[in-house]
Coordinates of C-alpha atoms in Angstrom, one line a residue:
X1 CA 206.2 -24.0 196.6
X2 CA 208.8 -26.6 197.6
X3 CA 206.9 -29.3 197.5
X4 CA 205.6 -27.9 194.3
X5 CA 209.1 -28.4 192.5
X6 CA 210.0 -31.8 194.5
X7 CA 206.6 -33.2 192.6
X8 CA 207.8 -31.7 189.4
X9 CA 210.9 -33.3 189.7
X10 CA 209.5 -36.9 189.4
X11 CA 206.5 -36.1 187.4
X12 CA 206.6 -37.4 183.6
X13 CA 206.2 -33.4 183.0
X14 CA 209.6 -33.2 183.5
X15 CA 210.4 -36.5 181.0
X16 CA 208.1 -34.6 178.1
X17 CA 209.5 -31.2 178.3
X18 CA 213.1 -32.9 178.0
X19 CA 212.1 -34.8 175.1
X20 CA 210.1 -31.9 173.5
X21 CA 213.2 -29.6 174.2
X22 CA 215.2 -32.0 172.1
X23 CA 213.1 -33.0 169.6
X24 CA 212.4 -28.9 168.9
X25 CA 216.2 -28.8 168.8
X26 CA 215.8 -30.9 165.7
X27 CA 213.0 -29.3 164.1
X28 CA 214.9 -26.1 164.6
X29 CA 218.4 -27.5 163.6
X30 CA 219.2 -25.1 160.7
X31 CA 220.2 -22.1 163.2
X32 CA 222.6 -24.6 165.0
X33 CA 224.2 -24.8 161.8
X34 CA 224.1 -21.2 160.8
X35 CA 227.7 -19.9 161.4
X36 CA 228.5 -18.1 158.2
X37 CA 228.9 -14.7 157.2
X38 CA 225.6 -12.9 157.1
X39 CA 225.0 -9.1 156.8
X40 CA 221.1 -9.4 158.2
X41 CA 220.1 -11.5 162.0
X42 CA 217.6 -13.8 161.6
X43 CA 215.4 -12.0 163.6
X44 CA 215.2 -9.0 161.3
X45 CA 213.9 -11.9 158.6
X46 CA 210.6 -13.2 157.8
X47 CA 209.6 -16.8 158.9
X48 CA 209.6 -18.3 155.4
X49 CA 213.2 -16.2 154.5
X50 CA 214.6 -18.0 157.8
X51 CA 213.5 -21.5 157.2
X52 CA 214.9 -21.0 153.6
X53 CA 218.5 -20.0 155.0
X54 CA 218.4 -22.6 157.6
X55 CA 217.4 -24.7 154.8
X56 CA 220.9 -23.3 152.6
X57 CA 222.8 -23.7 155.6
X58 CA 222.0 -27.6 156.5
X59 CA 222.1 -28.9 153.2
X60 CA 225.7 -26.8 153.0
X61 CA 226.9 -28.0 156.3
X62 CA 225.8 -31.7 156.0
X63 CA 226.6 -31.8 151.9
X64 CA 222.7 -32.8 151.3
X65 CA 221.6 -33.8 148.0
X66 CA 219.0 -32.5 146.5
X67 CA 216.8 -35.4 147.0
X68 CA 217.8 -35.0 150.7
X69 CA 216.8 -31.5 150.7
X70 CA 213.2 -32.1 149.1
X71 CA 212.3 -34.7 151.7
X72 CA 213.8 -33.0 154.7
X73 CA 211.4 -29.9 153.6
X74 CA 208.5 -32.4 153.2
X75 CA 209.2 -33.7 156.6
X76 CA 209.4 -30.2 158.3
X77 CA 207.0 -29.2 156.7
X78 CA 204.4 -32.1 158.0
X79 CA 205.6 -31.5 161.4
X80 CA 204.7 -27.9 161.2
X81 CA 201.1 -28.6 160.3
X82 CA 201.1 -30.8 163.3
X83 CA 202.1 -28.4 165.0
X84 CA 199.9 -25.9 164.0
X85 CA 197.1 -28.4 165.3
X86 CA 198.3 -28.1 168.5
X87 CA 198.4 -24.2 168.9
X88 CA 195.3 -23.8 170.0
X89 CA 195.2 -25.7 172.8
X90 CA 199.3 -24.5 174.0
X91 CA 197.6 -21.2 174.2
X92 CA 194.9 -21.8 176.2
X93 CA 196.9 -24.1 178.1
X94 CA 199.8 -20.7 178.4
X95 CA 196.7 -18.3 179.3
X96 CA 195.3 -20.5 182.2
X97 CA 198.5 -20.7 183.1
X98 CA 198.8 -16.5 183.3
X99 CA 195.8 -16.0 185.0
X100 CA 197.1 -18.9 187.9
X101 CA 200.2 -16.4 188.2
X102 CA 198.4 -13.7 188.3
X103 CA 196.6 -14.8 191.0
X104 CA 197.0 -13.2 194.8
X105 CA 198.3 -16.3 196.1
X106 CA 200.0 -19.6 194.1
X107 CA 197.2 -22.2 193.8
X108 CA 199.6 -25.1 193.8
X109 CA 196.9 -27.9 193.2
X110 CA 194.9 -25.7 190.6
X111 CA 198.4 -25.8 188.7
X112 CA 199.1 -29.5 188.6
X113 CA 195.7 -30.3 187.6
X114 CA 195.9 -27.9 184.5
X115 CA 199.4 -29.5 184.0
X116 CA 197.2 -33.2 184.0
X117 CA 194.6 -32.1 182.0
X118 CA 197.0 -31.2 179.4
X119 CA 199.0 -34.2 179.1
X120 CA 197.6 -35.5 175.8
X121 CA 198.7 -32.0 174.5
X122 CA 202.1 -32.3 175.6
X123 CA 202.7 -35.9 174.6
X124 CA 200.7 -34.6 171.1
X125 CA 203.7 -32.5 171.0
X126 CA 206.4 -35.0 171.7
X127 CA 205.4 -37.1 169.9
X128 CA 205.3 -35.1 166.4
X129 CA 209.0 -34.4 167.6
X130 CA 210.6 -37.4 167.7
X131 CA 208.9 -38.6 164.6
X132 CA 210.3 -35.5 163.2
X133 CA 213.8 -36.6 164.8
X134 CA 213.1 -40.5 163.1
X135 CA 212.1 -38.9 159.4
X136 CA 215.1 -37.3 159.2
X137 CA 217.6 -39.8 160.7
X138 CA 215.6 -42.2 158.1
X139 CA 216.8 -39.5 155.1
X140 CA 220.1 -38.5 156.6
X141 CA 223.4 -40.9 156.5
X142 CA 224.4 -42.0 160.1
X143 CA 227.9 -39.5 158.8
X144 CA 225.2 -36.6 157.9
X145 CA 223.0 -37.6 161.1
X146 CA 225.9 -37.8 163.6
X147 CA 227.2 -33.9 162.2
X148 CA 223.7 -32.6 162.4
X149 CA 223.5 -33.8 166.4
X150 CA 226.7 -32.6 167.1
X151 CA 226.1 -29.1 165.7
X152 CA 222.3 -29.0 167.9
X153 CA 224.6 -29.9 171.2
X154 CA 226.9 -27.3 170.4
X155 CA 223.9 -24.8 169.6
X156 CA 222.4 -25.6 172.9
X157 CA 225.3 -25.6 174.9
X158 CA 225.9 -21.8 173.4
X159 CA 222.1 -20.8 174.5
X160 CA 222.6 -22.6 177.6
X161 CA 225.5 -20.1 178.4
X162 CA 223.9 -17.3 177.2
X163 CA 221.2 -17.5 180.1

C-alpha cells in the first residue's frame, strides 16, 4: 500500500484531481458566496431552487449586471451538459472502483490500470472546468473575478476545517 501512495504522489492523477478540485470550486462558487440570512439549508432545496439562490447570491455579492447574470447562467449551464456526458463513465469508473475495495485483498496493479484507463475521463473533466473557470473570468471584471476567488478560498478553507 505504500508504494501504492508514493506512486500516486507523482502520478498526473494527483495534478488532475487538484485542478478538477478547483475548477469544481468555480462551477460551484455560489455556496462560497452564500452567507446571508436564510430560514431553509440548501440541502433541504431542490437542485434547480439551489442553483437559483446561488445564482441571487453571486450576482449580489459580485454587483453583476444583468447581462453578467444571463451569460454566467449560459456558461454554467454548458458546463453542466458536459458534465452530464461524462456521468456515465465516472460511475462505472466509481463501481469498478467498489468492487476493487471490496475485494479480499487490495489489488494494487488492478487499481492503477483502472486509474490509466480512465485518464481521458478525468482530463474530459478538467478540462470542461477550467474552460468553465476562463468563460467566466472572460465575463467577470478582474474587481468581480478577484472577489469571486477570494470568497471560493475562503469557502474551501471552511470545508477544509470541517473535515
Amino acid at each position: 500500500m505504500n508504494n501504492f501512495m508514493k506512486s500516486l504522489k507523482n502520478s498526473r492523477i494527483k495534478n488532475i484531481m487538484v485542478a478538477s478540485s478547483l475548477c469544481s470550486a468555480l462551477l460551484f462558487s455560489g455556496a462560497s458566496l452564500a452567507m446571508g440570512d436564510v430560514a431553509t439549508s440548501d440541502s433541504d432545496m431542490k437542485p434547480a431552487h439551489k442553483s437559483e439562490r446561488m445564482m441571487k447570491r453571486m450576482a449580489k455579492k459580485l454587483d453583476l449586471t444583468d447581462s453578467q447574470q444571463a451569460e454566467i447562467l449560459a456558461i454554467k449551464q454548458n458546463s453542466k451538459t458536459e458534465m452530464e456526458a461524462l456521468k456515465p463513465a465516472l460511475k462505472a469508473y466509481k463501481e469498478q472502483v467498489n468492487t476493487l475495495l471490496s475485494a479480499e485483498t487490495f489489488d494494487e496493479q488492478a487499481f492503477t490500470q483502472l486509474q490509466s484507463s480512465n485518464q481521458d475521463v478525468f482530463a474530459a473533466q478538467a478540462l470542461i472546468r477550467a474552460k468553465t473557470k476562463f468563460q467566466m473570468k472572460q465575463v467577470l471584471t478582474s474587481e468581480q473575478f478577484e472577489k469571486l476567488n477570494k470568497s471560493q478560498r475562503k469557502f474551501k478553507h471552511k470545508r477544509k476545517q470541517r473535515s
